[in-house]
XYZ file of C-alpha atoms in Angstrom:
760
model
C 19.019 18.270 52.520
C 18.911 14.686 53.746
C 22.216 12.929 53.995
C 22.399 9.163 53.384
C 26.036 8.165 54.014
C 28.022 9.845 51.263
C 24.901 10.588 49.136
C 22.809 13.672 49.516
C 19.529 14.892 47.946
C 19.205 18.466 46.709
C 15.999 20.395 47.306
C 13.553 19.722 44.491
C 13.429 22.384 41.760
C 10.134 23.388 40.139
C 10.170 22.990 36.429
C 8.034 25.389 34.367
C 7.710 24.392 30.772
C 7.917 27.211 28.200
C 4.995 27.324 25.757
C 5.630 26.020 22.263
C 6.661 28.923 20.056
C 5.704 29.448 16.455
C 9.010 31.347 15.970
C 10.979 28.357 17.337
C 9.016 25.935 15.194
C 9.774 27.933 12.027
C 13.428 28.164 13.047
C 13.720 24.372 13.699
C 11.592 23.099 10.874
C 11.431 25.683 8.079
C 14.622 27.769 8.086
C 17.497 25.300 7.333
C 20.940 25.698 8.820
C 24.035 25.743 6.707
C 24.735 22.161 7.654
C 21.206 21.113 6.645
C 21.585 22.830 3.307
C 24.873 21.083 2.691
C 23.413 17.712 3.740
C 20.450 18.238 1.399
C 22.685 19.086 -1.560
C 24.858 16.070 -0.777
C 21.894 13.768 -0.478
C 20.885 14.571 -4.072
C 23.999 12.540 -5.287
C 24.172 9.383 -3.199
C 27.019 8.135 -5.437
C 29.295 10.504 -3.594
C 28.944 8.392 -0.474
C 30.224 5.148 -2.007
C 32.046 5.637 -5.327
C 35.405 6.404 -3.731
C 35.277 3.011 -1.960
C 34.674 1.075 -5.159
C 36.850 -1.996 -5.605
C 37.425 -5.018 -7.821
C 35.263 -7.291 -5.739
C 32.323 -5.001 -6.225
C 33.070 -4.686 -9.894
C 33.027 -8.478 -10.454
C 29.570 -8.686 -8.706
C 28.260 -5.766 -10.744
C 29.736 -7.203 -13.999
C 27.940 -10.493 -13.576
C 24.627 -8.850 -12.599
C 24.864 -6.206 -15.254
C 25.416 -8.582 -18.108
C 22.718 -10.939 -16.788
C 20.121 -8.114 -16.648
C 21.352 -6.841 -20.064
C 20.586 -10.110 -21.664
C 17.028 -10.032 -20.225
C 16.213 -6.390 -20.824
C 16.906 -6.473 -24.584
C 14.011 -8.714 -25.596
C 11.734 -7.394 -22.777
C 12.360 -3.828 -23.892
C 11.370 -4.465 -27.461
C 8.338 -6.482 -26.407
C 7.136 -3.708 -24.035
C 7.646 -1.043 -26.672
C 5.017 -2.818 -28.712
C 2.658 -2.663 -25.745
C 3.230 1.099 -25.807
C 2.170 1.237 -29.452
C 5.728 2.227 -30.406
C 8.350 0.546 -32.647
C 10.561 -1.930 -30.790
C 13.693 0.188 -30.906
C 12.089 2.673 -28.419
C 12.134 -0.025 -25.781
C 15.889 -0.400 -26.250
C 16.301 3.402 -25.941
C 14.328 3.476 -22.755
C 16.366 0.538 -21.386
C 19.586 2.292 -22.112
C 18.694 5.658 -20.482
C 17.163 4.093 -17.377
C 20.208 1.960 -16.722
C 22.733 4.548 -17.655
C 21.505 7.429 -15.459
C 19.994 5.726 -12.408
C 23.346 4.902 -10.652
C 24.051 8.664 -10.091
C 20.925 9.264 -7.967
C 20.275 5.696 -6.677
C 19.795 4.621 -3.088
C 18.914 1.061 -4.167
C 21.612 -1.279 -5.602
C 18.945 -3.665 -6.931
C 16.551 -1.569 -8.898
C 16.623 -1.615 -12.701
C 14.877 1.270 -14.473
C 13.510 0.797 -17.928
C 10.346 -0.077 -19.838
C 7.808 -2.198 -17.850
C 4.659 -3.923 -18.878
C 2.148 -1.913 -16.862
C 3.580 1.551 -17.718
C 3.977 0.479 -21.408
C 0.414 -0.753 -21.554
C -0.827 2.509 -19.970
C 1.310 4.502 -22.421
C -0.209 2.480 -25.289
C -3.737 3.184 -24.034
C -2.934 6.878 -23.800
C -1.591 7.039 -27.351
C -4.633 5.133 -28.564
C -6.955 7.674 -26.960
C -5.125 10.916 -27.847
C -3.687 10.253 -31.300
C -7.039 10.773 -33.188
C -6.988 14.290 -31.715
C -3.333 14.959 -32.712
C -3.255 14.024 -36.443
C -0.067 16.130 -36.951
C 1.742 13.459 -34.897
C 0.212 10.385 -36.624
C 3.617 9.371 -37.981
C 5.630 10.299 -34.876
C 3.642 9.055 -31.867
C 6.995 8.797 -29.948
C 6.936 12.591 -29.726
C 3.717 12.489 -27.747
C 5.241 9.705 -25.564
C 8.427 11.790 -25.137
C 6.294 14.831 -24.080
C 4.509 12.721 -21.544
C 7.791 11.387 -20.175
C 9.165 14.935 -19.698
C 6.026 16.086 -17.934
C 5.908 13.034 -15.630
C 9.639 13.418 -14.924
C 9.290 17.028 -13.912
C 6.352 16.336 -11.532
C 8.013 13.310 -9.903
C 11.316 15.178 -9.487
C 9.527 18.058 -7.910
C 7.811 15.717 -5.453
C 11.196 14.265 -4.591
C 12.924 17.641 -4.220
C 10.201 18.939 -1.938
C 10.483 15.699 0.127
C 6.836 14.770 -0.413
C 7.571 11.130 -0.978
C 5.545 10.242 2.082
C 2.451 10.668 -0.172
C 3.214 7.213 -1.632
C 2.635 5.707 1.846
C -1.088 6.603 1.513
C -1.414 3.964 -1.209
C -1.767 0.661 0.742
C -0.604 -2.789 -0.299
C -4.087 -4.119 -1.365
C -4.497 -1.191 -3.765
C -1.047 -1.876 -5.236
C -1.713 -5.626 -5.472
C -5.150 -4.944 -7.133
C -3.619 -2.620 -9.779
C -0.761 -5.090 -10.482
C -3.073 -8.043 -10.690
C -5.645 -6.223 -12.832
C -2.869 -4.883 -15.123
C -1.346 -8.257 -15.459
C -4.654 -9.857 -16.533
C -5.233 -6.988 -18.879
C -1.825 -7.304 -20.464
C -1.851 -11.078 -20.691
C -5.359 -11.215 -22.230
C -4.288 -8.432 -24.728
C -1.318 -10.533 -25.861
C -3.132 -13.794 -26.302
C -4.488 -12.816 -29.801
C -0.965 -12.014 -30.929
C 0.222 -15.280 -29.402
C -2.416 -17.244 -31.322
C -2.232 -15.227 -34.533
C -5.816 -13.901 -34.760
C -5.007 -10.358 -33.651
C -5.033 -9.052 -37.233
C -8.722 -9.846 -37.838
C -10.662 -6.701 -38.724
C -12.734 -5.446 -35.855
C -10.708 -7.263 -33.148
C -9.628 -4.506 -30.740
C -7.023 -6.038 -28.371
C -6.990 -2.845 -26.260
C -10.621 -3.101 -25.359
C -11.592 -4.027 -21.714
C -10.188 -7.377 -20.757
C -13.552 -9.129 -20.742
C -14.305 -8.025 -24.227
C -10.908 -9.137 -25.563
C -11.525 -12.542 -23.849
C -15.007 -12.904 -25.378
C -13.791 -11.776 -28.856
C -10.974 -14.228 -28.712
C -13.396 -17.132 -28.886
C -15.431 -15.315 -31.418
C -12.416 -15.145 -33.769
C -10.649 -18.277 -32.670
C -11.134 -19.811 -36.167
C -8.677 -17.238 -37.501
C -5.738 -18.612 -35.386
C -2.792 -19.631 -37.599
C 0.733 -20.879 -37.510
C 1.693 -18.128 -35.075
C -0.098 -20.191 -32.433
C 2.384 -22.963 -32.847
C 5.320 -20.584 -32.339
C 3.673 -18.712 -29.406
C 2.313 -21.643 -27.476
C 5.440 -23.775 -27.717
C 7.621 -20.894 -26.777
C 5.443 -20.014 -23.693
C 5.446 -23.707 -22.747
C 9.229 -23.919 -23.055
C 9.679 -20.835 -20.871
C 7.680 -22.370 -18.101
C 9.266 -25.777 -18.453
C 12.826 -24.340 -18.128
C 11.797 -22.314 -15.115
C 10.243 -25.331 -13.409
C 13.133 -27.654 -14.235
C 15.793 -25.145 -12.969
C 13.709 -24.555 -9.792
C 13.389 -28.259 -9.164
C 17.099 -28.841 -9.866
C 18.107 -25.997 -7.440
C 16.080 -27.709 -4.726
C 17.414 -31.093 -5.627
C 21.069 -30.025 -5.773
C 21.415 -27.019 -3.431
C 25.177 -26.814 -3.864
C 24.582 -25.882 -7.557
C 21.689 -23.489 -6.876
C 23.625 -20.521 -8.310
C 24.209 -22.324 -11.591
C 20.526 -23.244 -12.003
C 19.570 -19.672 -11.084
C 21.580 -18.263 -14.044
C 20.203 -20.964 -16.409
C 16.718 -20.013 -15.344
C 17.421 -16.267 -15.738
C 18.827 -16.788 -19.254
C 15.805 -18.773 -20.409
C 14.233 -15.924 -22.152
C 17.397 -15.185 -24.098
C 17.768 -18.832 -24.939
C 14.196 -19.230 -26.157
C 14.366 -16.078 -28.226
C 17.659 -17.144 -29.868
C 16.256 -20.661 -30.538
C 13.052 -19.341 -32.138
C 14.795 -16.584 -33.960
C 17.044 -19.211 -35.518
C 13.940 -21.171 -36.569
C 12.348 -18.017 -37.900
C 15.450 -17.233 -39.913
C 15.521 -20.695 -41.440
C 11.819 -20.591 -42.314
C 11.560 -16.882 -43.542
C 14.953 -16.059 -44.996
C 13.537 -16.569 -48.555
C 10.145 -14.936 -47.681
C 11.038 -11.396 -46.666
C 7.962 -10.002 -48.523
C 5.520 -12.503 -47.125
C 6.915 -14.355 -44.099
C 5.327 -17.602 -42.991
C 4.485 -16.130 -39.587
C 4.527 -12.609 -38.187
C 8.004 -11.247 -37.502
C 9.324 -8.028 -36.009
C 10.741 -6.584 -39.116
C 13.316 -3.798 -39.641
C 14.848 -2.399 -36.452
C 17.060 0.653 -37.210
C 20.690 0.586 -36.067
C 21.820 3.147 -33.566
C 20.015 6.008 -31.889
C 17.910 7.221 -34.881
C 15.515 9.413 -32.815
C 17.796 11.583 -30.720
C 16.314 15.115 -30.492
C 15.008 17.753 -28.151
C 11.588 16.621 -26.866
C 8.543 18.405 -28.189
C 6.505 19.905 -25.317
C 3.645 22.127 -26.360
C 0.113 23.040 -25.300
C -1.522 20.906 -28.007
C -0.039 17.664 -26.651
C -0.421 18.753 -22.990
C -4.106 19.590 -23.370
C -4.786 16.086 -24.692
C -2.715 14.091 -22.197
C -3.502 16.214 -19.066
C -6.289 13.865 -17.924
C -4.036 10.851 -18.184
C -1.212 12.266 -16.029
C -2.540 11.329 -12.528
C -2.845 7.622 -13.368
C 0.529 7.615 -15.067
C 2.171 9.258 -12.032
C 0.571 6.657 -9.661
C 1.896 3.814 -11.812
C 5.302 5.456 -12.264
C 5.748 6.057 -8.537
C 4.164 3.111 -6.697
C 5.694 0.451 -8.794
C 9.157 1.802 -8.336
C 8.858 2.608 -4.635
C 7.188 -0.555 -3.675
C 9.819 -2.608 -5.513
C 12.763 -0.613 -4.096
C 11.411 -0.868 -0.507
C 10.744 -4.526 -0.793
C 14.288 -5.359 -2.058
C 15.741 -2.991 0.484
C 14.134 -4.980 3.281
C 15.186 -8.342 1.702
C 18.780 -7.213 1.398
C 19.053 -5.272 4.639
C 19.460 -1.728 3.574
C 17.224 1.353 3.573
C 16.221 3.376 0.543
C 15.327 7.041 0.453
C 11.872 7.287 -1.249
C 12.391 10.956 -2.030
C 15.705 10.356 -3.710
C 14.235 7.441 -5.636
C 11.583 9.759 -6.978
C 14.316 12.137 -8.084
C 16.077 9.303 -9.795
C 13.159 8.187 -11.852
C 12.156 11.810 -12.461
C 15.551 12.771 -13.910
C 15.621 9.552 -15.953
C 12.251 10.381 -17.518
C 13.218 14.027 -18.138
C 16.344 13.240 -20.061
C 15.108 9.965 -21.619
C 13.251 11.589 -24.529
C 16.493 13.239 -25.659
C 17.475 9.698 -26.671
C 14.109 8.663 -27.881
C 12.906 6.982 -24.695
C 9.292 6.858 -23.332
C 8.256 6.745 -19.591
C 10.150 4.205 -17.609
C 10.170 3.019 -14.021
C 11.503 0.173 -11.911
C 11.001 -3.360 -13.164
C 10.098 -6.077 -10.670
C 11.367 -9.123 -12.716
C 14.693 -7.500 -13.745
C 15.214 -6.184 -10.232
C 14.733 -9.690 -8.758
C 17.179 -11.077 -11.319
C 19.712 -8.373 -10.537
C 19.462 -8.963 -6.822
C 19.863 -12.765 -7.088
C 22.773 -12.369 -9.548
C 24.828 -10.783 -6.759
C 24.818 -7.102 -7.577
C 27.044 -5.026 -5.312
C 26.366 -1.405 -6.219
C 24.105 0.717 -8.568
C 26.986 0.930 -10.957
C 25.840 -2.421 -12.372
C 23.347 -0.373 -14.368
C 26.133 1.129 -16.449
C 27.210 -2.398 -17.543
C 23.665 -3.231 -18.501
C 23.405 0.047 -20.525
C 26.645 -0.905 -22.340
C 25.117 -4.288 -23.267
C 22.023 -2.518 -24.605
C 24.150 -0.148 -26.645
C 25.959 -3.065 -28.165
C 22.636 -4.585 -29.024
C 21.360 -1.358 -30.543
C 24.395 -1.157 -32.917
C 25.243 -4.844 -33.532
C 22.037 -6.902 -33.409
C 19.375 -5.211 -35.549
C 19.822 -7.744 -38.332
C 19.058 -10.549 -35.855
C 16.027 -8.600 -34.443
C 14.421 -8.630 -37.889
C 13.503 -12.335 -37.654
C 12.110 -12.294 -34.058
C 8.541 -13.616 -34.032
C 5.838 -11.339 -32.758
C 4.121 -14.385 -31.268
C 7.356 -15.132 -29.413
C 7.421 -11.633 -28.015
C 3.845 -12.044 -26.851
C 4.937 -15.264 -25.003
C 7.728 -13.300 -23.376
C 5.251 -10.688 -22.198
C 2.714 -13.141 -20.870
C 5.458 -15.096 -19.105
C 6.805 -11.849 -17.479
C 3.546 -10.437 -16.267
C 2.357 -13.760 -14.806
C 4.496 -13.005 -11.759
C 2.615 -9.791 -11.142
C -0.656 -11.645 -10.373
C -1.230 -12.038 -6.568
C -1.070 -15.577 -5.487
C -3.956 -17.326 -3.737
C -1.917 -17.473 -0.558
C -1.479 -13.681 -0.594
C -5.174 -13.066 -1.305
C -6.162 -15.432 1.537
C -3.891 -13.430 3.840
C -5.647 -10.248 2.838
C -8.893 -11.772 4.094
C -7.387 -12.915 7.409
C -5.760 -9.561 8.087
C -8.451 -7.220 6.887
C -11.695 -8.231 5.205
C -12.476 -4.727 4.153
C -9.191 -4.453 2.206
C -9.832 -7.898 0.735
C -12.938 -6.483 -0.942
C -11.025 -3.347 -2.071
C -8.526 -5.597 -3.729
C -11.239 -7.422 -5.641
C -12.914 -4.064 -6.515
C -9.709 -2.871 -8.131
C -9.170 -6.151 -10.035
C -12.764 -6.259 -11.257
C -12.861 -2.675 -12.412
C -9.517 -3.238 -14.299
C -10.935 -6.230 -16.034
C -14.323 -4.735 -16.969
C -13.216 -1.155 -17.594
C -9.564 -0.075 -17.781
C -6.294 -0.114 -15.835
C -6.763 3.722 -15.154
C -10.170 3.174 -13.522
C -8.931 0.182 -11.580
C -6.105 2.313 -10.084
C -8.581 5.089 -9.226
C -11.081 2.629 -7.731
C -8.597 0.818 -5.418
C -6.918 4.080 -4.296
C -10.193 5.924 -3.784
C -11.706 3.013 -1.843
C -8.556 2.812 0.347
C -8.741 6.470 1.035
C -12.424 6.195 1.903
C -11.738 3.347 4.319
C -8.930 5.344 5.990
C -11.119 8.343 6.424
C -14.006 6.256 7.676
C -11.754 4.615 10.277
C -10.488 8.031 11.426
C -13.983 9.617 11.530
C -15.597 6.694 13.336
C -12.798 6.110 15.853
C -14.289 5.347 19.220
C -12.608 5.814 22.623
C -13.076 3.558 25.632
C -13.846 4.075 29.358
C -11.117 2.305 31.326
C -10.746 0.967 34.776
C -7.805 -0.173 36.963
C -6.300 -3.572 37.386
C -3.598 -4.157 39.910
C -1.065 -6.572 38.409
C 1.961 -8.415 39.816
C 5.033 -9.860 38.195
C 5.535 -13.593 38.698
C 8.063 -15.953 37.170
C 5.481 -18.707 36.630
C 1.698 -19.234 36.507
C 1.734 -22.031 39.197
C -0.378 -21.473 42.313
C 1.263 -19.144 44.813
C 2.447 -20.632 48.147
C 3.303 -18.913 51.434
C 6.964 -19.067 50.596
C 6.542 -17.123 47.371
C 7.456 -13.447 47.657
C 5.116 -11.099 45.882
C 6.536 -9.581 42.797
C 6.544 -5.917 41.710
C 3.069 -4.511 41.362
C 1.689 -1.801 39.173
C -1.595 -0.399 37.893
C -2.654 -0.982 34.363
C -5.789 0.585 32.777
C -7.952 -1.600 30.543
C -11.319 -0.920 28.855
C -14.244 -1.587 31.081
C -15.847 -3.747 28.401
C -12.541 -5.723 27.985
C -12.715 -5.143 24.284
C -8.889 -5.249 24.000
C -8.797 -8.978 24.574
C -8.101 -8.843 28.369
C -9.042 -12.102 30.144
C -12.823 -11.803 30.890
C -12.200 -13.362 34.269
C -10.377 -10.264 35.354
C -12.739 -7.409 36.312
C -11.328 -3.839 36.102
C -11.896 -1.729 39.148
C -13.991 1.380 38.422
C -12.613 4.765 39.516
C -14.259 6.480 42.437
C -17.879 7.591 42.046
C -18.185 10.540 39.666
C -14.754 10.034 38.124
C -14.470 8.765 34.525
C -11.339 7.794 32.590
C -11.766 7.937 28.827
C -9.038 6.763 26.424
C -8.640 8.131 22.878
C -7.576 5.328 20.607
C -6.876 7.519 17.578
C -5.754 11.030 16.852
C -8.202 13.656 18.112
C -8.871 15.793 15.031
C -11.808 17.459 13.331
C -13.047 14.378 11.419
C -13.566 12.395 14.623
C -13.828 15.039 17.385
C -17.638 14.936 17.591
C -17.832 11.196 17.326
C -15.365 10.766 20.266
C -17.030 13.264 22.572
C -20.620 12.114 21.734
C -19.662 8.581 22.709
C -17.967 9.845 25.844
C -20.964 12.145 26.906
C -23.457 9.320 26.257
C -21.448 6.971 28.463
C -21.244 9.575 31.272
C -24.944 10.282 31.094
C -25.719 6.630 31.289
C -23.607 6.155 34.449
C -24.470 9.420 36.370
C -27.413 11.467 37.351
C -27.842 15.253 36.895
C -26.642 17.566 39.495
C -30.046 19.187 39.684
C -33.379 17.344 39.217
C -35.122 19.974 37.039
C -32.509 22.166 35.455
C -35.061 24.021 33.285
C -37.386 25.335 35.972
C -40.686 26.142 34.254
C -42.175 24.039 31.396
C -41.562 26.932 29.012
C -37.812 26.669 29.412
C -37.732 22.928 28.726
C -36.208 22.131 25.297
C -38.667 20.879 22.694
C -36.781 17.614 22.186
C -36.774 16.733 25.969
C -39.213 13.742 26.101
C -40.212 14.473 29.702
C -41.750 13.534 32.037
C -43.735 16.756 32.230
C -42.769 17.487 35.824
C -39.505 15.914 36.802
C -38.888 14.698 40.329
C -36.359 12.579 42.224
C -38.562 9.537 41.519
C -37.892 9.955 37.775
C -34.080 9.756 38.301
C -31.941 6.877 39.596
C -30.626 8.627 42.705
C -28.223 5.732 43.323
C -26.098 6.985 40.442
C -23.250 9.394 41.280
C -23.009 13.010 40.212
C -20.223 13.657 37.660
C -17.220 15.199 39.387
C -14.149 14.711 37.164
C -13.145 13.490 33.739
C -9.676 12.092 32.991
C -8.661 11.885 29.316
C -5.920 9.502 28.180
C -4.071 11.381 25.409
C -1.263 8.797 24.973
C -2.698 7.924 21.566
C -3.152 11.537 20.427
C -0.340 13.051 18.411
C -2.081 16.217 17.213
C -5.195 18.304 17.940
C -6.727 21.157 15.941
C -8.976 24.155 16.402
C -12.189 22.185 15.756
C -11.332 19.401 18.198
C -10.324 21.783 20.966
C -13.458 23.879 20.464
C -15.500 20.642 20.652
C -13.779 19.844 23.911
C -14.613 23.337 25.300
C -18.279 22.856 24.328
C -18.407 19.502 25.979
C -16.910 20.946 29.109
C -19.734 23.557 29.288
C -22.351 20.881 28.621
C -21.025 18.694 31.414
C -20.786 21.634 33.886
C -24.469 22.371 33.220
C -25.349 18.758 33.611
C -23.502 18.310 36.913
C -24.580 21.744 38.177
C -20.977 22.252 39.199
C -17.503 22.695 37.728
C -16.277 19.416 36.473
C -12.558 18.758 36.941
C -10.644 17.853 33.678
C -7.356 16.010 33.825
C -5.145 14.895 30.937
C -2.666 12.085 30.973
C 0.096 11.302 28.525
C 0.061 14.521 26.412
C 3.165 14.003 24.457
C 3.372 17.095 22.195
C 4.070 20.590 23.553
C 1.846 21.902 20.717
C -1.068 19.746 22.049
C -0.455 21.180 25.544
C -0.321 24.659 24.116
C -3.655 24.081 22.304
C -5.283 22.702 25.462
C -4.060 25.589 27.520
C -5.422 27.973 24.913
C -8.784 26.221 25.413
C -8.651 26.818 29.143
C -7.460 23.353 30.159
C -4.458 22.304 32.180
C -4.564 24.769 35.089
C -6.720 26.572 37.584
C -6.474 29.642 39.807
C -7.474 27.658 42.812
C -5.687 24.332 42.340
C -1.974 23.607 42.511
C -0.230 20.321 41.728
C -0.754 17.817 44.441
C 1.226 14.882 42.982
C 4.689 15.131 41.469
C 6.265 12.606 39.216
C 10.003 13.198 39.596
C 13.302 11.786 38.429
C 16.395 11.493 40.535
C 19.247 13.045 38.481
C 22.818 12.384 39.659
C 25.024 15.581 39.566
C 28.584 16.195 40.765
C 28.753 19.912 41.349
C 26.764 23.135 41.546
C 27.209 23.895 37.866
C 25.854 20.507 36.821
C 22.877 20.915 39.142
C 22.076 24.263 37.686
C 22.387 22.947 34.221
C 20.124 19.974 34.951
C 17.417 22.157 36.461
C 17.597 25.402 34.431
C 15.310 26.367 31.584
C 14.254 29.553 29.929
C 11.130 29.972 32.130
C 13.100 29.386 35.382
C 12.492 27.471 38.567
C 11.251 28.218 41.994
C 13.417 27.087 44.852
C 10.547 26.624 47.266
C 8.749 23.271 47.539
C 5.164 22.289 48.019
C 4.047 21.581 51.576
C 2.338 18.307 50.567
C 5.281 16.990 48.586
C 6.295 13.415 49.181
C 10.001 14.191 49.604
C 11.249 15.070 53.061
C 13.665 18.004 52.809
C 15.869 19.069 55.715
C 15.830 22.729 56.698
C 19.584 22.986 56.321
C 19.191 22.772 52.591
C 17.850 26.294 52.623
C 21.089 27.984 53.665
C 21.228 31.226 51.664
C 18.849 29.703 49.120
C 21.598 27.492 47.712
C 21.936 23.731 48.271
C 24.998 22.546 50.074
C 27.303 20.196 48.114
C 29.316 17.575 49.941
C 32.839 17.084 48.613
C 33.754 13.867 46.875
C 30.203 12.509 46.862
C 27.490 11.728 44.281
C 24.686 14.266 44.765
C 21.120 13.624 43.677
C 18.731 16.351 42.344
C 14.980 15.767 42.414
C 13.664 16.940 38.990
C 9.975 17.058 38.162
C 8.970 15.474 34.893
C 6.248 17.927 33.899
C 5.752 21.598 34.376
C 4.499 22.398 37.886
C 2.270 25.298 36.807
C -0.179 23.082 34.961
C -1.471 20.659 37.576
C -4.048 19.032 35.247
C -1.402 17.612 32.952
C -0.026 14.258 34.135
C 2.667 11.816 33.124
C 0.350 8.785 33.075
C -3.110 7.711 34.206
C -1.875 6.468 37.550
C -0.726 9.975 38.516
C -3.893 11.611 36.963
C -6.168 9.321 39.033
C -4.207 10.010 42.331
C -4.212 13.741 41.636
C -8.038 13.696 40.914
C -8.769 11.811 44.055
C -6.679 14.143 46.138
C -8.326 17.251 44.550
C -11.818 15.814 45.275
C -10.795 14.935 48.827
C -11.370 11.231 48.277
C -7.904 10.412 49.594
C -5.454 11.965 51.982
C -2.061 13.067 50.579
C -0.010 10.046 49.835
C -2.325 7.697 51.618
């Protein structure tokens, strides 16, 4: 060993990486340990992690938020139930169950589960489509809705339990925005006839495609009545109160909280005001009210029963399940993630799926229909200062009070008023011009996907709009994967400088390093900087995406075409006679050196940058093997293949299985090593030991000078009371064609080809 004062350097140990093992993978990723089983079971009930720390401060915050949301959810629930083609009390049942059960399984303090406009509209469309085929349930459509809720709940719960929540991430923001915007337009347009009072005209189908409802509205506009006065003024008042409170909050920031609560309670205020007016107008006209009112709402839970799930209902609703699951899941997960980021906490998507799944499974026992997270009520709950998910229980208590105490008041609520409430609520779901403009700036392709989803929703249905935007997004993703294109890269020597001023003689040069950029500078590198090409016959090719079967051929065809363009064949006429020449070889008939640019180099080595490759598969490896054979024939010699930045042991295993990574005649000529400080023999052995073992000898061309005294009895000498340094190789020494980075790969290739002397 070489001594430097009190420090010493151990002889370098040769690291041999064990191949990735299927048995180890199964053990680490499939077979859970006892601790993992316990953690999984505990994770199903997040309440156990915080309920024992509950305190009065949290309770006060939850009380305010719970009551505030409760006041909002009561009118919204009844209005959304009518969207679902169900009596208004079912909206209250769904509101109660969602709020009462969610806190047990919740990982978000802000989310409020209950009836929402989009899911209710979709449920109403489903009932409209299937009820003609289920005449036995003509008087009890809520049984069909309950069956649908149980089925959706079971599927979503299974997705959560199996930890498949990542599937939601495949639905991008433009697809979600398109479905929300299209749904909002569909819902708002469908409520305008009720708002204006001409919805009862025979032949006017308010559940037709949005464009038809819009056209028919003007066709039947002469049938509008006094309901329009109620609906329009209520809608106007809702917007005025919101604008005034927003302006006042900006004008007097110190009272922002007060104006927030006044704005939040605007729906309750308007409903109470117009219900009072309705009572005064219609109290003596029960049989023939002056304008359309809600009518009798039964007191209490009148529809508690075991849900009906049978083959008759399932066969009719089966085709509607996929779109319902998409709506149920993406609305809830997108809202919970959004508010988690805003309020600085992380939600567990799998657990959230379990929460809405359990809610929808048990909801029909109380008469509920499918429910999910509500954006408007979640925003209110968050701004009201909610502290824990337990606020939902307080909201549920408010709903129960309403179910038992307020049905006589509900009788006089105007249907036009509820239509105004719905239109006012769904208006916030429409994407703003600013957001749409940002889509165009970020990704024009996704901008058009957004509009495709919206247009299909308007001219067809919400279901088809969802399928269109999701399918188009998936097609774009697959296209980008399949048409991914790598780049040939060259070297730029860069230096670190504190400023960009002109260097003077007094300036000391900063640290230098090599960076590899595309030869065509397509990554935005300054065009004044020219990358240096590797030595003649050496090509460095960078994969910019994963290397898998959809894009394997596209990658290698681009690489081979670039190599053919920049090199000449190793032999002038590889076919010999004319009879052996392929039919698609255009000639000339008799090839000679005059037909080939002899100034071009012969291909000698290919370096592949795998830093962007996370996985490979059988098809991609076989494609690489085929390309290797093709290039060997083209060069009329064995082409050297080097790989830089291979991160996964499974990728290395696959490459080794394909015959890459090592050679019988070549050993590693460049070592990337780390200096590891150790304090005794035991630590040194621990730092360098692995299952495959090490060799104590060192390579004759290694860059580290090692004194012969370090070989005493094959064991390094340790100096007492000193910090010793062990030289540890980063990568396995038995695979010389795998390299830490491109810099090492290029040096190793040049050494192998004799273009440079060792450590020149």
